[in-house]
Coordinates of C-alpha atoms in Angstrom, one line a residue:
Chain O
X111 CA 46.0 44.6 -77.5
X112 CA 44.8 46.1 -81.0
X113 CA 43.4 45.4 -83.8
X114 CA 42.2 46.0 -87.9
X115 CA 38.4 46.2 -88.0
X116 CA 36.2 44.9 -89.6
X117 CA 37.8 42.0 -89.4
X118 CA 36.0 38.8 -90.6
X119 CA 32.1 39.5 -91.2
X120 CA 31.5 35.9 -91.6
X121 CA 31.9 33.5 -87.9
X122 CA 32.4 30.3 -90.0
X123 CA 36.1 30.2 -91.3
X124 CA 37.6 27.2 -93.4
X125 CA 42.0 27.0 -92.5
X126 CA 43.8 24.8 -95.2
X127 CA 47.2 23.1 -94.6
X128 CA 48.8 23.5 -98.2
X129 CA 52.1 21.7 -96.4
X130 CA 54.2 20.6 -94.2
X131 CA 57.2 20.6 -92.7
X132 CA 59.9 17.9 -92.5
X133 CA 61.0 19.0 -88.8
X134 CA 57.5 16.5 -87.3
X135 CA 55.2 14.2 -88.0
X136 CA 52.0 15.3 -90.3
X137 CA 50.3 14.2 -87.5
X138 CA 51.4 16.2 -85.5
X139 CA 51.7 19.4 -87.7
X140 CA 47.8 18.7 -87.8
X141 CA 47.5 18.4 -83.8
X142 CA 49.8 21.6 -83.8
X143 CA 47.7 24.2 -85.9
X144 CA 44.0 21.9 -84.4
X145 CA 44.7 23.1 -81.2
X146 CA 45.8 26.7 -82.2
X147 CA 42.2 27.3 -83.9
X148 CA 40.8 25.6 -80.8
X149 CA 42.2 28.8 -78.9
X150 CA 40.5 31.6 -80.8
X151 CA 37.7 29.7 -80.6
X152 CA 37.3 28.6 -76.8
X153 CA 37.3 32.6 -76.0
X154 CA 34.8 33.4 -79.4
X155 CA 31.9 32.4 -81.5
X156 CA 34.4 32.1 -84.5
X157 CA 34.3 28.2 -85.5
X158 CA 37.4 26.8 -87.6
X159 CA 36.3 24.1 -90.4
X160 CA 39.1 22.6 -92.0
X161 CA 38.8 22.4 -95.9
X162 CA 41.1 19.4 -98.0
X163 CA 41.2 21.3 -101.8
X164 CA 40.3 24.7 -103.2
X165 CA 40.5 27.8 -101.5
X166 CA 40.2 28.5 -97.4
X167 CA 39.8 31.5 -95.8
X168 CA 43.6 30.9 -94.0
X169 CA 45.9 29.2 -96.6
X170 CA 48.9 27.5 -93.5
X171 CA 52.2 26.9 -95.5
X172 CA 55.6 26.3 -94.5
X173 CA 58.7 28.1 -96.9
X174 CA 62.0 29.7 -96.7
X175 CA 62.9 32.8 -98.2
X176 CA 61.1 34.3 -100.7
X177 CA 58.2 32.6 -100.9
X178 CA 55.1 32.1 -103.9
X179 CA 53.4 35.0 -104.0
X180 CA 53.9 36.3 -100.9
X181 CA 55.2 39.7 -100.8
X182 CA 57.4 39.4 -97.1
X183 CA 60.5 37.1 -97.2
X184 CA 61.9 34.9 -94.3
X185 CA 65.1 35.2 -93.2
X186 CA 66.8 32.0 -92.4
X187 CA 67.4 30.2 -88.8
X188 CA 65.8 32.5 -86.7
X189 CA 65.0 36.0 -86.8
X190 CA 61.4 36.1 -88.2
X191 CA 59.5 32.5 -87.0
X192 CA 56.6 33.1 -88.4
X193 CA 54.2 36.3 -90.4
X194 CA 50.0 36.6 -91.7
X195 CA 47.7 38.7 -92.8
X196 CA 44.6 40.4 -91.2
X197 CA 41.3 39.1 -92.9
X198 CA 40.4 39.5 -96.3
X199 CA 40.5 38.4 -99.9
X200 CA 42.9 37.0 -101.9
X201 CA 46.1 36.5 -99.3
X202 CA 44.6 37.9 -96.1
X203 CA 44.2 35.1 -93.7
X204 CA 46.3 33.8 -94.6
X205 CA 49.5 31.4 -92.8
X206 CA 53.1 31.6 -93.4
X207 CA 56.4 29.8 -91.1
X208 CA 59.8 29.7 -92.2
X209 CA 60.3 26.9 -92.2
X210 CA 64.7 27.5 -91.5
X211 CA 63.2 27.7 -88.6
X212 CA 63.1 24.0 -86.6
X213 CA 59.3 23.1 -85.6
X214 CA 58.7 21.0 -82.7
X215 CA 55.4 20.0 -80.3
X216 CA 57.7 20.4 -77.3
X217 CA 59.6 23.2 -75.9
X218 CA 63.1 22.5 -77.9
X219 CA 63.9 24.5 -81.6
X220 CA 60.0 27.0 -82.0
X221 CA 56.9 25.3 -80.8
X222 CA 54.8 25.3 -83.8
X223 CA 51.2 25.4 -81.8
X224 CA 52.4 28.7 -79.6
X225 CA 53.7 29.8 -83.4
X226 CA 50.7 28.9 -84.8
X227 CA 48.5 30.6 -81.9
X228 CA 50.2 34.1 -82.3
X229 CA 49.2 34.0 -86.0
X230 CA 46.1 32.8 -86.3
X231 CA 45.8 35.7 -83.7
X232 CA 46.6 38.2 -86.8
X233 CA 45.1 36.1 -89.6
X234 CA 41.8 37.4 -87.4
X235 CA 42.3 40.1 -87.1
X236 CA 44.7 41.4 -83.6
X237 CA 47.5 43.2 -84.4
X238 CA 50.4 43.2 -82.0
X239 CA 50.6 44.1 -77.9
X240 CA 52.3 45.7 -75.9
X241 CA 51.7 43.2 -73.2
X242 CA 54.7 40.9 -72.1
X243 CA 52.4 38.2 -71.0
X244 CA 50.5 38.2 -74.8
X245 CA 50.4 36.0 -76.7
X246 CA 49.7 38.8 -78.8
X247 CA 53.3 40.3 -77.7
X248 CA 56.1 39.8 -80.8
X249 CA 58.8 38.1 -79.4
X250 CA 58.3 34.1 -78.9
X251 CA 58.1 32.8 -75.2
X252 CA 57.9 28.9 -74.6
X253 CA 54.7 28.2 -72.2
X254 CA 54.0 24.6 -71.3
X255 CA 51.6 23.8 -73.6
X256 CA 48.8 22.3 -70.1
X257 CA 48.9 25.4 -69.8
X258 CA 46.1 27.9 -71.6
X259 CA 47.6 30.3 -73.7
X260 CA 45.2 32.9 -73.4
X261 CA 46.3 36.6 -71.9
X262 CA 43.0 39.2 -70.7
X263 CA 44.7 41.3 -72.8
X264 CA 44.2 39.3 -76.0
X265 CA 41.1 37.8 -75.0
X266 CA 39.8 41.4 -74.3
X267 CA 41.5 42.1 -78.1
X268 CA 39.4 38.8 -80.3
X269 CA 35.9 40.4 -78.4
X270 CA 36.6 43.1 -78.9
X271 CA 36.2 42.1 -82.7
X272 CA 33.9 39.2 -82.7
X273 CA 32.2 39.5 -79.2
X274 CA 32.4 36.7 -76.7
X275 CA 31.9 33.2 -77.2
X276 CA 28.4 31.3 -76.6
X277 CA 30.1 28.9 -73.9
X278 CA 32.7 29.3 -71.6
X279 CA 35.4 29.3 -71.5
X280 CA 36.8 25.7 -70.8
X281 CA 40.4 26.8 -69.1
X282 CA 41.2 30.0 -67.6
X283 CA 42.8 32.8 -68.8
X284 CA 46.9 33.2 -67.9
X285 CA 46.9 35.9 -65.1
X286 CA 48.0 38.9 -66.2
X287 CA 51.5 40.0 -66.1
X288 CA 51.8 41.7 -63.0
X289 CA 53.3 45.2 -62.5
X290 CA 56.2 46.0 -60.8
X291 CA 55.3 48.3 -58.9
X292 CA 52.3 47.0 -57.3
X293 CA 52.0 48.1 -53.5
X294 CA 50.6 45.0 -52.9
X295 CA 52.9 42.8 -54.9
X296 CA 53.4 40.1 -53.3
X297 CA 56.2 37.0 -54.3
X298 CA 56.2 33.0 -54.2
X299 CA 60.2 32.6 -53.9
X300 CA 62.8 34.0 -53.8
X301 CA 66.6 33.3 -54.5
X302 CA 69.8 34.8 -55.4
X303 CA 71.7 33.4 -58.0
X304 CA 75.6 35.2 -58.5
X305 CA 75.4 38.6 -57.6
X306 CA 71.3 38.9 -59.2
X307 CA 68.4 38.4 -57.3
X308 CA 65.4 36.9 -59.2
X309 CA 61.4 37.4 -57.7
X310 CA 59.6 34.6 -59.3
X311 CA 55.9 35.8 -58.6
X312 CA 52.7 33.1 -61.8
X313 CA 54.4 32.2 -64.2
X314 CA 56.9 35.7 -64.4
X315 CA 60.3 36.3 -63.1
X316 CA 61.6 39.7 -62.1
X317 CA 65.3 40.4 -62.4
X318 CA 67.2 42.8 -59.6
X319 CA 71.1 43.6 -59.8
X320 CA 71.2 45.6 -55.9
X321 CA 73.8 47.6 -56.5
X322 CA 72.0 49.3 -59.8
X323 CA 68.8 50.3 -60.0
X324 CA 67.7 48.1 -63.0
X325 CA 64.1 45.7 -63.1
X326 CA 63.5 43.3 -65.7
X327 CA 60.7 40.9 -65.7
X328 CA 60.9 38.5 -67.8
X329 CA 59.1 35.1 -68.4
X330 CA 60.3 32.1 -66.8
X331 CA 60.3 30.6 -69.6
X332 CA 61.9 31.7 -71.2
X333 CA 65.2 30.7 -68.9
X334 CA 63.7 27.9 -67.6
X335 CA 60.7 26.3 -70.8
X336 CA 60.8 22.5 -68.6
X337 CA 59.5 24.2 -65.5
X338 CA 56.3 25.7 -64.2
X339 CA 54.2 27.7 -62.9
X340 CA 53.8 29.4 -59.5
X341 CA 57.1 28.0 -58.4
X342 CA 56.3 28.0 -54.7
X343 CA 60.3 28.1 -53.3
X344 CA 63.8 28.3 -54.8
X345 CA 67.4 29.1 -53.2
X346 CA 70.6 29.3 -54.5
X347 CA 73.5 26.8 -53.4
X348 CA 76.6 26.7 -52.7
X349 CA 77.4 24.8 -56.1
X350 CA 76.1 28.1 -58.5
X351 CA 72.7 26.3 -59.1
X352 CA 69.4 26.8 -57.8
X353 CA 66.4 24.5 -56.4
X354 CA 63.3 25.1 -57.3
X355 CA 60.5 23.7 -55.3
X356 CA 56.7 23.6 -56.3
X357 CA 54.2 20.8 -54.5
X358 CA 56.4 17.2 -53.7
X359 CA 58.7 18.4 -56.3
X360 CA 61.9 20.1 -57.2
X361 CA 64.6 20.7 -59.7
X362 CA 68.3 21.2 -59.6
X363 CA 69.6 23.7 -61.8
X364 CA 72.8 24.7 -63.1
X365 CA 72.8 27.4 -66.2
X366 CA 70.2 26.7 -68.4
X367 CA 69.6 23.1 -67.9
X368 CA 67.8 20.8 -65.4
X369 CA 70.1 18.4 -64.2
X370 CA 69.4 14.4 -65.3
X371 CA 66.8 13.0 -62.5
X372 CA 64.8 16.1 -62.2
X373 CA 62.4 16.8 -60.5
X374 CA 62.9 14.7 -58.3
X375 CA 60.3 14.3 -54.8
X376 CA 60.8 16.5 -52.1
X377 CA 61.6 13.5 -49.4
X378 CA 64.6 12.9 -50.7
X379 CA 66.0 15.2 -48.9
X380 CA 64.5 14.2 -45.7
X381 CA 61.5 15.3 -45.1
X382 CA 58.7 13.4 -43.6
X383 CA 56.0 12.1 -45.5
X384 CA 53.9 14.2 -44.0
X385 CA 55.1 17.8 -46.1
X386 CA 54.0 18.6 -49.7
X387 CA 55.2 21.6 -50.5
X388 CA 57.8 24.2 -49.2
X389 CA 57.0 27.3 -48.6
X390 CA 59.9 29.2 -48.7
X391 CA 64.1 28.3 -48.5
X392 CA 67.3 30.3 -48.2
X393 CA 70.7 29.1 -47.8
X394 CA 72.8 30.9 -45.4
X395 CA 75.6 31.5 -47.3
X396 CA 77.8 31.6 -43.5
X397 CA 76.9 28.3 -42.3
X398 CA 76.9 25.7 -45.2
X399 CA 73.4 25.9 -44.4
X400 CA 70.5 26.0 -45.7
X401 CA 66.8 26.7 -44.0
X402 CA 63.3 25.2 -45.4
X403 CA 59.7 26.8 -44.0
X404 CA 56.9 25.0 -44.0
X405 CA 54.4 26.2 -42.6
X406 CA 55.1 27.7 -39.0
X407 CA 57.6 26.4 -39.0
X408 CA 61.9 24.7 -40.7
X409 CA 63.9 22.3 -40.8
X410 CA 67.8 22.8 -41.3
X411 CA 69.8 21.3 -44.1
X412 CA 73.6 21.1 -44.3
X413 CA 74.8 21.7 -48.3
X414 CA 78.1 19.9 -47.1
X415 CA 76.5 16.4 -45.4
X416 CA 73.6 16.8 -47.9
X417 CA 71.3 16.0 -44.8
X418 CA 69.1 16.9 -42.7
X419 CA 70.2 18.6 -39.3
X420 CA 69.0 17.2 -36.3
X421 CA 65.9 18.3 -34.3
X422 CA 64.1 20.1 -37.0
X423 CA 61.6 20.8 -37.5
X424 CA 62.0 24.1 -34.8
X425 CA 58.5 26.5 -34.6
X426 CA 60.1 29.8 -37.4
X427 CA 58.4 32.1 -33.2
X428 CA 61.0 31.2 -31.5
X429 CA 64.1 31.1 -33.7
X430 CA 62.8 33.5 -36.0
X431 CA 61.6 36.4 -33.7
X432 CA 59.5 39.2 -35.1
X433 CA 58.3 37.6 -38.3
X434 CA 55.5 36.3 -37.4
X435 CA 54.6 32.5 -38.6
X436 CA 54.6 32.1 -42.2
X437 CA 56.5 32.6 -44.6
X438 CA 56.1 33.2 -48.4
X439 CA 59.6 33.7 -50.0
X440 CA 63.4 34.4 -48.1
X441 CA 66.9 35.4 -49.5
X442 CA 69.8 36.5 -47.9
X443 CA 71.7 39.4 -48.8
X444 CA 74.7 41.4 -47.6
X445 CA 74.3 38.9 -44.5
X446 CA 70.9 40.1 -43.5
X447 CA 67.8 37.6 -44.2
X448 CA 64.8 39.2 -45.9
X449 CA 61.8 37.2 -45.1
X450 CA 58.4 38.1 -46.8
X451 CA 54.3 38.3 -46.5
X452 CA 52.2 39.5 -48.5
X453 CA 52.6 43.1 -49.5
X454 CA 55.8 43.2 -46.6
X455 CA 59.5 41.8 -46.2
X456 CA 61.5 41.5 -42.9
X457 CA 64.8 42.6 -43.0
X458 CA 66.4 39.8 -40.1
X459 CA 69.6 40.0 -38.5
X460 CA 70.7 35.5 -38.1
X461 CA 73.2 36.3 -35.5
X462 CA 72.1 38.9 -33.7
X463 CA 68.3 37.3 -34.1
X464 CA 65.7 40.3 -34.4
X465 CA 64.0 42.2 -36.9
X466 CA 66.2 45.1 -37.7
X467 CA 63.2 46.9 -40.2
X468 CA 59.8 46.7 -41.5
X469 CA 59.7 47.1 -45.3
X470 CA 57.4 46.7 -47.7
X471 CA 58.2 44.4 -50.5
X472 CA 59.0 46.0 -53.6
X473 CA 61.5 48.1 -52.7
X474 CA 64.0 46.0 -54.3
X475 CA 62.2 47.7 -57.5
X476 CA 63.2 51.4 -56.6
X477 CA 59.2 52.3 -56.4
Chain B
X83 CA 74.0 32.4 -67.7
X84 CA 72.4 34.9 -70.1
X85 CA 73.9 38.0 -69.4
X86 CA 73.5 40.7 -72.7
X87 CA 75.8 40.1 -75.9
X88 CA 78.5 40.4 -76.7
X89 CA 79.2 44.8 -78.0
X90 CA 79.6 43.7 -81.1
X91 CA 81.4 46.3 -83.7
X92 CA 79.2 49.5 -84.2
X93 CA 78.7 48.7 -87.8
X94 CA 77.0 44.9 -87.7
X95 CA 74.9 46.8 -84.8
X96 CA 73.6 49.6 -86.6
X97 CA 73.1 47.0 -89.5
X98 CA 71.2 44.8 -87.0
X99 CA 69.2 48.0 -86.4
X100 CA 68.1 49.1 -89.6
X101 CA 67.2 46.5 -90.9
X102 CA 65.1 45.7 -87.3
X103 CA 63.5 49.1 -88.3
X104 CA 62.2 48.5 -91.7
X105 CA 60.6 45.2 -91.0
X106 CA 59.1 46.7 -87.9
X107 CA 58.8 50.2 -87.9
X108 CA 58.7 51.2 -91.5
X109 CA 62.0 53.1 -91.7
X110 CA 61.3 54.1 -95.0
X111 CA 65.3 52.9 -96.2
X112 CA 66.8 56.4 -98.1
X113 CA 67.9 55.9 -101.7
X114 CA 71.1 57.5 -102.0
X115 CA 72.6 55.7 -99.0
X116 CA 71.2 52.8 -98.6
X117 CA 73.5 51.3 -95.9
X118 CA 74.1 54.6 -94.3
X119 CA 71.7 57.5 -93.5
X120 CA 73.7 60.7 -93.0
X121 CA 70.8 62.3 -90.8
X122 CA 69.6 59.8 -88.2
X123 CA 66.3 61.6 -86.6
X124 CA 64.0 59.1 -88.5
X125 CA 66.0 56.5 -86.9
X126 CA 66.1 57.9 -83.6
X127 CA 62.0 57.4 -83.8
X128 CA 62.2 54.0 -84.7
X129 CA 64.1 53.5 -81.9
X130 CA 61.7 55.4 -79.4
X131 CA 59.0 53.2 -81.0
X132 CA 60.5 50.5 -80.6
X133 CA 61.4 51.2 -77.0
X134 CA 58.2 52.3 -75.5
X135 CA 56.4 49.2 -77.5
X136 CA 57.9 47.1 -76.1
X137 CA 58.7 48.7 -72.3
X138 CA 62.2 49.5 -72.4
X139 CA 64.0 53.0 -71.5
X140 CA 63.5 55.5 -74.4
X141 CA 66.9 56.8 -75.7
X142 CA 66.6 56.9 -79.0
X143 CA 70.1 55.3 -79.2
X144 CA 70.9 51.2 -79.9
X145 CA 71.9 50.5 -76.8
X146 CA 72.5 47.0 -75.5
X147 CA 68.9 46.2 -73.9
X148 CA 67.5 47.5 -77.1
X149 CA 69.8 45.8 -79.2
X150 CA 69.2 41.9 -77.0
X151 CA 65.7 42.5 -77.8
X152 CA 65.8 43.1 -81.6
X153 CA 67.5 39.6 -81.4
X154 CA 65.3 37.8 -80.0
X155 CA 63.0 35.5 -82.4
X156 CA 60.0 37.0 -83.1
X157 CA 56.3 37.6 -85.0
X158 CA 57.5 39.1 -89.1
X159 CA 54.3 40.9 -88.8
X160 CA 55.0 44.8 -87.9
X161 CA 54.4 46.2 -85.0
X162 CA 52.9 49.2 -85.3
X163 CA 51.8 50.9 -88.8
X164 CA 49.7 48.4 -90.3

């Protein structure tokens, strides 16, 4: 994080919404702004009171191009979404949103609550963070609104200026961005997609091209804003789709879109009601079957007939000797299965039914 | 599915880079060569700062990854030099 001292010299601040965007109802704008202030008041001693006339500490307005007396211009659709000024008199503390954007309360267009929360960070004295998981990172990324949007980095930043909140936060901060070369890194789920392999961890995704040294860390929401964080299993099917699993729900994704009717309950795949979640899944490209790992057992699903094979579940240790009783994640690459648990992975030959070698889980990242 | 943007013609890319760095990295427009600067060293230095900030490989060149980040929607407040 970065900040500009001294910040506001008081903790009781006022704000005024000068005008509204026609993209949303006034009630929804009011709610988004109020909620965005609450994010910061939860973790600091600051309070925010709305006023309806006169000069507030934080004046909030929507505008296009050259707007009012603001020295900074907007640039039309996309590009710059909003800007704000650090604490001070006059334009100090003011927040402007580019009316050429499409403002929403959801994941389409740009979510006003998230952009407002980011800009309010500037209005309180924070500058941009280099932490990709921070709200104060300069590029927009959609976050599920049920999640608290501040990262530990954001909270450290605001508390470096104003100190901690006298009250305990009622929501935990988002987890910090995972470190790519952390030797203890573990994964929630892994899947292939065409030539790349995707490793899922909390809200993040690493994209790896195995024949290339590049590794990219992104937020899952950058590609699929409707997916929850903490995906538990994922696999690529034979139709160029990815299936994502969390709890008893699963989603089928084609490109950026979720197929209509999803999420569905995993029972619709043929699991008994006693199965509440899937730990890992892998589709065997050679056989057209998919193995679902649940606790110490696995089920086999026939992709062409879209039904579970008879005779399952079976014990993992019986058919995959050497990989242990539980699996975090698995994917197939060049015929081999790669099973992950904690910070280890097992390269497994499904034809010979034996482990070839055991490795650290993050060797795919060229650490 | 997400792929790096198509390589535009070099002139458009350089304009994007110039405008981005002026807005967010305080690159000063050259009064004699507003559209194109003869010496690229200040621009290279600013590109390196930008790449370092975003955790990209620091090449000093507007490579496809750098251009991709520059094209993402973002906040209008400069990243450095506030």
